[in-house]
CSV table of C-alpha atoms in Angstrom, one decimal:
chain,number,residue,atom,x,y,z
A,101,MET,CA,23.0,-4.2,-14.1
A,102,TYR,CA,21.3,-5.2,-10.8
A,103,SER,CA,17.6,-5.6,-10.3
A,104,SER,CA,15.2,-4.1,-7.5
A,105,LYS,CA,12.3,-5.6,-5.7
A,106,ILE,CA,9.7,-4.2,-3.1
A,107,SER,CA,10.8,-5.9,0.4
A,108,GLY,CA,8.6,-4.2,2.6
A,109,LEU,CA,5.2,-2.5,2.5
A,110,GLY,CA,3.5,-0.3,5.1
A,111,MET,CA,0.3,2.2,5.4
A,112,TYR,CA,-1.1,4.7,7.8
A,113,VAL,CA,-4.4,6.4,7.6
A,114,PRO,CA,-6.0,8.9,10.4
A,115,GLU,CA,-8.4,7.5,12.9
A,116,ASN,CA,-11.2,10.2,12.0
A,117,VAL,CA,-13.7,8.5,9.3
A,118,VAL,CA,-15.6,11.3,7.5
A,119,THR,CA,-18.7,9.5,5.9
A,120,ASN,CA,-20.8,10.9,2.9
A,121,ASP,CA,-23.5,11.6,5.5
A,122,ASP,CA,-21.0,13.7,7.4
A,123,LEU,CA,-20.3,15.8,4.3
A,124,SER,CA,-24.2,16.1,3.7
A,125,LYS,CA,-24.2,18.2,6.9
A,126,ILE,CA,-21.9,21.0,5.7
A,127,MET,CA,-22.5,20.9,2.2
A,128,ASP,CA,-25.4,20.4,-0.4
A,129,THR,CA,-24.8,16.6,-1.3
A,130,ASN,CA,-25.7,13.2,-0.4
A,131,ASP,CA,-24.4,9.6,0.0
A,132,GLU,CA,-26.4,8.6,-3.1
A,133,TRP,CA,-25.1,11.4,-5.4
A,134,ILE,CA,-21.4,10.5,-4.2
A,135,GLN,CA,-21.4,6.9,-4.3
A,136,GLU,CA,-23.0,7.1,-8.0
A,137,ARG,CA,-20.4,9.4,-9.2
A,138,THR,CA,-17.3,8.0,-7.2
A,139,GLY,CA,-18.1,5.0,-5.6
A,140,ILE,CA,-16.6,6.4,-2.2
A,141,LYS,CA,-18.8,5.7,0.7
A,142,GLU,CA,-16.0,7.2,3.5
A,143,ARG,CA,-12.8,8.8,3.9
A,144,ARG,CA,-10.0,9.9,6.4
A,145,HIS,CA,-9.4,13.2,7.4
A,146,ILE,CA,-6.7,14.5,9.8
A,147,LYS,CA,-8.4,15.8,12.8
A,148,LYS,CA,-6.9,18.9,14.5
A,149,GLY,CA,-4.8,18.2,17.4
A,150,ASP,CA,-4.3,14.4,16.3
A,151,GLY,CA,-0.4,15.1,15.7
A,152,ASN,CA,-0.5,14.3,12.2
A,153,SER,CA,0.9,15.9,9.1
A,154,THR,CA,1.9,14.7,5.4
A,155,ALA,CA,5.6,14.1,6.8
A,156,ILE,CA,4.3,12.4,10.1
A,157,MET,CA,2.0,10.1,8.3
A,158,GLY,CA,4.4,9.3,5.9
A,159,VAL,CA,6.9,8.2,8.8
A,160,LYS,CA,4.2,6.3,10.3
A,161,ALA,CA,3.8,4.3,6.9
A,162,ALA,CA,7.6,4.0,6.7
A,163,LYS,CA,8.1,2.4,9.9
A,164,VAL,CA,5.8,-0.3,9.1
A,165,ALA,CA,7.4,-1.0,5.7
A,166,LEU,CA,11.0,-1.0,7.3
A,167,GLU,CA,9.9,-3.4,9.8
A,168,ARG,CA,8.3,-5.8,7.4
A,169,SER,CA,11.6,-5.6,5.0
A,170,LYS,CA,13.9,-6.3,7.6
A,171,VAL,CA,16.0,-3.4,6.6
A,172,ASP,CA,17.2,-1.2,9.3
A,173,LYS,CA,16.6,2.8,8.8
A,174,ASP,CA,20.4,3.4,9.1
A,175,GLN,CA,20.9,1.1,5.8
A,176,ILE,CA,18.8,3.2,3.7
A,177,ASP,CA,20.7,5.0,1.1
A,178,LEU,CA,18.1,7.5,-0.5
A,179,ILE,CA,14.4,8.7,0.4
A,180,VAL,CA,12.2,9.4,-2.2
A,181,PHE,CA,9.0,11.2,-1.1
A,182,ALA,CA,5.8,11.9,-3.2
A,183,THR,CA,3.3,14.5,-2.4
A,184,LEU,CA,1.3,17.3,-3.5
A,185,SER,CA,0.4,18.5,0.1
A,186,PRO,CA,3.7,19.0,2.0
A,187,ASP,CA,3.9,20.3,5.2
A,188,TYR,CA,6.0,23.5,4.0
A,189,TYR,CA,6.0,25.1,0.8
A,190,PHE,CA,9.7,24.3,1.1
A,191,PRO,CA,11.7,22.5,2.1
A,192,GLY,CA,10.0,19.2,1.1
A,193,CYS,CA,9.0,16.2,3.4
A,194,GLY,CA,12.0,13.9,2.3
A,195,VAL,CA,14.4,15.8,4.7
A,196,GLN,CA,11.6,15.8,7.2
A,197,VAL,CA,11.5,12.0,7.4
A,198,GLN,CA,15.1,11.9,7.4
A,199,ASP,CA,14.9,14.0,10.7
A,200,LEU,CA,11.8,12.2,12.1
A,201,LEU,CA,13.5,8.9,11.7
A,202,GLU,CA,17.0,9.9,13.1
A,203,MET,CA,18.7,8.5,9.7
A,204,PRO,CA,22.1,9.3,8.6
A,205,THR,CA,22.6,12.2,6.3
A,206,VAL,CA,21.0,10.3,3.3
A,207,PRO,CA,20.0,12.3,0.0
A,208,ALA,CA,16.0,13.0,0.0
A,209,ILE,CA,14.2,13.5,-3.4
A,210,ASP,CA,10.7,15.0,-3.4
A,211,VAL,CA,8.4,14.2,-6.3
A,212,ARG,CA,5.6,16.5,-7.4
A,213,ASN,CA,3.7,14.2,-9.8
A,214,GLN,CA,0.4,14.3,-8.0
A,215,CYS,CA,-1.6,10.9,-8.6
A,216,SER,CA,1.3,9.5,-10.4
A,217,GLY,CA,3.7,10.6,-7.9
A,218,PHE,CA,4.2,7.1,-6.2
A,219,VAL,CA,4.8,5.3,-9.5
A,220,TYR,CA,7.2,7.8,-10.4
A,221,ALA,CA,8.8,7.7,-7.4
A,222,LEU,CA,8.9,3.9,-7.4
A,223,SER,CA,10.7,4.3,-10.9
A,224,ILE,CA,13.4,6.5,-9.4
A,225,ALA,CA,14.3,4.1,-6.8
A,226,ASP,CA,14.3,1.4,-9.3
A,227,GLN,CA,16.7,3.2,-11.6
A,228,TYR,CA,19.0,4.2,-8.9
A,229,ILE,CA,19.4,0.4,-7.6
A,230,LYS,CA,19.8,-0.9,-11.3
A,231,THR,CA,22.5,1.4,-11.7
A,232,GLY,CA,24.4,0.1,-8.5
A,233,MET,CA,24.4,3.3,-6.9
A,234,TYR,CA,22.0,2.4,-4.1
A,235,LYS,CA,21.3,-1.0,-2.4
A,236,ASN,CA,17.8,0.4,-0.4
A,237,VAL,CA,15.6,3.2,-0.7
A,238,LEU,CA,12.7,4.3,1.1
A,239,VAL,CA,9.7,5.3,-1.2
A,240,ILE,CA,6.7,7.2,0.5
A,241,GLY,CA,3.5,8.6,-0.7
A,242,SER,CA,1.5,10.7,1.8
A,243,GLU,CA,-1.2,13.3,1.3
A,244,ASN,CA,-2.8,15.6,3.7
A,245,HIS,CA,-5.9,17.1,1.4
A,246,SER,CA,-8.5,18.0,4.1
A,247,GLY,CA,-6.5,20.8,4.9
A,248,GLY,CA,-6.7,22.5,1.7
A,249,LEU,CA,-10.3,21.9,0.4
A,250,ASP,CA,-13.3,23.9,0.0
A,251,MET,CA,-15.4,22.3,2.4
A,252,THR,CA,-18.7,24.0,1.0
A,253,THR,CA,-21.2,23.4,-1.9
A,254,ARG,CA,-19.3,25.5,-3.9
A,255,GLY,CA,-16.4,23.1,-3.8
A,256,ARG,CA,-18.3,19.7,-3.1
A,257,SER,CA,-17.3,18.1,-6.8
A,258,VAL,CA,-13.9,18.0,-5.6
A,259,SER,CA,-13.9,18.0,-1.8
A,260,VAL,CA,-15.8,14.7,-1.7
A,261,ILE,CA,-13.4,13.0,-3.4
A,262,PHE,CA,-10.1,13.5,-1.4
A,263,GLY,CA,-9.0,11.7,1.9
A,264,ASP,CA,-5.9,12.0,4.0
A,265,GLY,CA,-3.3,9.1,4.5
A,266,ALA,CA,0.3,7.6,3.4
A,267,GLY,CA,1.8,4.5,2.0
A,268,ALA,CA,5.2,3.3,1.9
A,269,ALA,CA,7.7,0.8,0.3
A,270,VAL,CA,11.1,-0.4,0.9
A,271,VAL,CA,12.8,-1.1,-2.5
A,272,THR,CA,16.0,-3.2,-2.3
A,273,ARG,CA,18.5,-4.9,-4.4
A,274,SER,CA,17.0,-8.2,-5.4
A,275,GLU,CA,18.9,-11.7,-5.3
A,276,ASP,CA,16.0,-13.6,-6.4
A,277,ASP,CA,13.2,-13.8,-8.9
A,278,SER,CA,11.2,-11.0,-7.4
A,279,VAL,CA,11.8,-7.9,-9.4
A,280,ILE,CA,10.4,-4.8,-10.7
A,281,LEU,CA,10.3,-5.6,-14.3
A,282,SER,CA,9.9,-2.1,-15.8
A,283,THR,CA,8.5,1.1,-15.4
A,284,HIS,CA,6.8,3.5,-17.7
A,285,MET,CA,5.9,7.5,-17.3
A,286,HIS,CA,4.4,10.3,-19.4
A,287,SER,CA,3.2,13.5,-19.3
A,288,GLU,CA,1.2,16.1,-21.4
A,289,GLY,CA,1.4,19.6,-20.2
A,290,LYS,CA,-1.0,21.4,-22.3
A,291,HIS,CA,-3.8,20.1,-20.0
A,292,ALA,CA,-2.2,21.3,-16.6
A,293,LYS,CA,-4.9,23.6,-15.8
A,294,GLU,CA,-7.9,21.1,-16.1
A,295,LEU,CA,-6.7,19.5,-12.8
A,296,ALA,CA,-4.8,22.0,-10.8
A,297,MET,CA,-4.7,24.4,-7.8
A,298,ILE,CA,-2.8,27.7,-9.2
A,299,GLY,CA,-2.5,29.4,-6.0
A,300,PRO,CA,-0.5,30.0,-3.7
A,301,SER,CA,2.4,30.3,-6.1
A,302,THR,CA,5.4,32.6,-6.6
A,303,GLU,CA,3.3,34.4,-8.9
A,304,HIS,CA,0.3,34.6,-6.8
A,305,TRP,CA,1.1,34.7,-3.2
A,306,VAL,CA,-1.5,34.5,-0.1
A,307,PRO,CA,-2.3,38.3,0.4
A,308,GLN,CA,-1.3,39.5,3.8
A,309,ILE,CA,-4.2,39.1,6.4
A,310,ILE,CA,-4.8,42.2,8.5
A,311,GLU,CA,-7.9,41.2,10.3
A,312,GLU,CA,-8.1,38.0,12.0
A,313,SER,CA,-11.6,37.5,11.0
A,314,ALA,CA,-10.5,37.7,6.9
A,315,THR,CA,-9.7,35.1,4.7
A,316,ALA,CA,-7.6,34.9,1.9
A,317,THR,CA,-10.0,32.6,0.0
A,318,ASP,CA,-13.6,34.3,0.3
A,319,ASP,CA,-13.4,35.4,-3.3
A,320,ASP,CA,-10.4,33.8,-4.7
A,321,ILE,CA,-11.2,30.2,-5.6
A,322,THR,CA,-7.6,29.7,-7.1
A,323,TYR,CA,-6.6,28.6,-3.4
A,324,TYR,CA,-8.8,25.6,-3.9
A,325,PRO,CA,-8.2,22.5,-6.3
A,326,TYR,CA,-10.1,22.7,-9.8
A,327,MET,CA,-10.9,19.9,-11.8
A,328,ASN,CA,-12.7,19.5,-15.2
A,329,GLY,CA,-14.3,16.3,-14.3
A,330,GLN,CA,-15.5,14.8,-17.6
A,331,PHE,CA,-12.4,16.0,-19.3
A,332,VAL,CA,-10.0,14.5,-16.8
A,333,PHE,CA,-12.4,11.1,-16.7
A,334,LYS,CA,-12.0,10.7,-20.8
A,335,ASN,CA,-8.1,11.1,-20.6
A,336,ALA,CA,-7.6,9.1,-17.6
A,337,VAL,CA,-9.3,5.8,-19.2
A,338,THR,CA,-7.5,6.3,-22.4
A,339,ARG,CA,-4.0,6.8,-20.8
A,340,PHE,CA,-4.7,4.3,-18.3
A,341,ALA,CA,-5.4,1.5,-20.6
A,342,GLU,CA,-2.2,2.8,-23.1
A,343,VAL,CA,0.4,2.7,-20.1
A,344,ILE,CA,-0.9,-0.6,-19.0
A,345,MET,CA,-0.3,-2.1,-22.5
A,346,GLU,CA,3.0,-0.6,-22.8
A,347,GLY,CA,4.1,-2.3,-19.8
A,348,LEU,CA,2.7,-5.5,-20.6
A,349,GLN,CA,4.0,-5.2,-24.1
A,350,THR,CA,7.6,-4.5,-23.0
A,351,ASN,CA,7.7,-7.8,-21.0
A,352,ASP,CA,5.9,-9.8,-23.9
A,353,MET,CA,2.8,-10.3,-21.7
A,354,THR,CA,-0.9,-10.0,-22.3
A,355,PRO,CA,-3.8,-8.8,-19.9
A,356,GLU,CA,-4.3,-12.5,-19.2
A,357,ASP,CA,-0.9,-12.5,-17.4
A,358,ILE,CA,-2.3,-9.7,-14.8
A,359,ASP,CA,-2.6,-11.7,-11.4
A,360,MET,CA,-3.3,-8.2,-9.7
A,361,LEU,CA,-3.7,-4.9,-11.1
A,362,ILE,CA,-3.5,-1.9,-8.2
A,363,PRO,CA,-4.9,1.2,-10.1
A,364,HIS,CA,-4.6,4.5,-8.8
A,365,GLN,CA,-7.9,4.9,-6.5
A,366,ALA,CA,-9.1,8.1,-8.5
A,367,ASN,CA,-12.9,7.0,-9.1
A,368,LEU,CA,-14.3,3.5,-8.8
A,369,ARG,CA,-16.0,4.1,-12.3
A,370,ILE,CA,-12.4,4.5,-13.9
A,371,ALA,CA,-11.2,1.3,-12.3
A,372,GLN,CA,-14.5,-0.6,-13.4
A,373,PHE,CA,-14.0,0.9,-17.1
A,374,ILE,CA,-10.2,-0.4,-17.1
A,375,GLN,CA,-11.3,-3.7,-15.5
A,376,LYS,CA,-14.0,-4.3,-18.2
A,377,LYS,CA,-11.8,-3.2,-21.1
A,378,PHE,CA,-8.9,-5.5,-20.0
A,379,LYS,CA,-11.6,-8.6,-19.2
A,380,LEU,CA,-10.1,-8.8,-15.7
A,381,ASN,CA,-12.4,-10.6,-12.9
A,382,ASN,CA,-12.9,-9.1,-9.7
A,383,ASP,CA,-9.9,-11.2,-8.2
A,384,GLN,CA,-7.5,-9.5,-10.5
A,385,VAL,CA,-8.1,-5.7,-9.5
A,386,PHE,CA,-8.1,-4.1,-6.2
A,387,ASN,CA,-10.1,-1.1,-5.1
A,388,ASN,CA,-10.4,0.3,-1.6
A,389,ILE,CA,-11.3,4.1,-2.7
A,390,GLN,CA,-14.6,3.1,-1.2
A,391,LYS,CA,-13.1,3.4,2.5
A,392,TYR,CA,-10.5,6.2,1.6
A,393,GLY,CA,-11.3,8.3,-1.0
A,394,ASN,CA,-8.7,9.5,-3.6
A,395,THR,CA,-5.4,10.0,-1.5
A,396,THR,CA,-3.5,10.9,-4.5
A,397,ALA,CA,0.2,10.0,-4.4
A,398,ALA,CA,-0.6,7.8,-1.4
A,399,SER,CA,-3.5,5.7,-3.0
A,400,ILE,CA,-1.3,3.1,-4.8
A,401,PRO,CA,1.1,2.2,-1.9
A,402,ILE,CA,-1.8,2.1,0.6
A,403,ALA,CA,-4.0,-0.3,-1.9
A,404,LEU,CA,-0.7,-2.3,-2.4
A,405,THR,CA,-0.2,-2.6,1.3
A,406,GLU,CA,-3.8,-3.7,1.9
A,407,ALA,CA,-3.9,-6.0,-1.2
A,408,TRP,CA,-0.7,-7.8,0.1
A,409,GLU,CA,-2.2,-7.9,3.8
A,410,GLU,CA,-5.2,-9.7,2.7
A,411,GLY,CA,-3.2,-12.4,0.9
A,412,LYS,CA,-4.4,-11.1,-2.6
A,413,ILE,CA,-0.8,-10.9,-3.8
A,414,LYS,CA,1.5,-14.1,-3.6
A,415,GLU,CA,4.9,-14.9,-4.4
A,416,GLY,CA,5.4,-15.2,-8.4
A,417,ASP,CA,2.4,-13.1,-9.2
A,418,THR,CA,2.6,-10.5,-11.7
A,419,VAL,CA,1.6,-7.1,-10.2
A,420,VAL,CA,0.7,-3.9,-12.4
A,421,LEU,CA,0.5,-0.6,-10.9
A,422,ALA,CA,-1.1,2.0,-13.0
A,423,ALA,CA,-1.8,6.0,-12.3
A,424,PHE,CA,-3.0,9.1,-14.1
A,425,GLY,CA,-3.6,12.6,-12.7
A,426,SER,CA,-2.5,16.1,-12.6
A,427,GLY,CA,-0.1,17.4,-14.9
A,428,PHE,CA,-1.5,15.5,-17.0
A,429,THR,CA,1.0,12.8,-16.0
A,430,TRP,CA,0.3,8.8,-16.1
A,431,ALA,CA,2.6,5.8,-15.3
A,432,SER,CA,2.8,2.3,-14.8
A,433,ALA,CA,4.9,-0.4,-13.4
A,434,VAL,CA,5.1,-4.3,-14.0
A,435,ILE,CA,6.4,-6.4,-11.0
A,436,LYS,CA,7.1,-9.9,-10.6
A,437,TRP,CA,6.3,-10.5,-6.9
């Protein structure tokens, strides 16, 4: 079997910065309340007219990753695109990337695993390369949350958390010691509705609007994300720890072997809990939720890219990625950089 590695990373976030103080002007909240519960100071939101969308942000991140990998877009054998906020109900964003990058007619897979999406997508890329079927895979995580949030006091417990952005990785066949050592994935669907957006769906379409002034969401909050915060937090800290240990044990490692942990940027309090549990110092964990909020499938590739750009990940380091989110789904990857 072959081995795979991440040969290039890229990220993109919109220029529009939305601070906690900005949110306090449109809903009953404040900077102290948000920071105390989430650690978030600001996030990026797509601004009307800025030309961005989930697919377009993914393409912008992908172009950076491709340039850094030295892999030409025409050498990509497969696109794997992770998002919960596609531009269209269907088709998915993967085919849009193929078109926007003017790539050959390569296959495109869309992954709908929300906060665990990028690690799931990375695992798919790793397996295709290991079997020898493909040599170069473009993996993207991108989210446009701001277009579907309830930006009122009613929705503040969820809406203050999320931001927009994209991250990308070029995964290639490895010919050296830099390899993805293992990936691990799980799900527990009985808790699906504890973190979900139920409508629209094929059982619950948006009603036809007759009057331009009417909206489909005045009384129907199923069109906005719902989160049972305390229940999600409790499950997240448990599953994060389990899946990190699963990865370490598979590779005969201990927490002391971790050079850099990149957790999904869901909540700074979750990351701090895991850091304390594994007795990791500040140099062993990278967090940027303070600047970008929770960008779901984009959060790990954005954080991984920033950590690498800042020189916090070096050749030979053991890098662990871990995520937990809606589904519930959770996943981890152990990488020798």
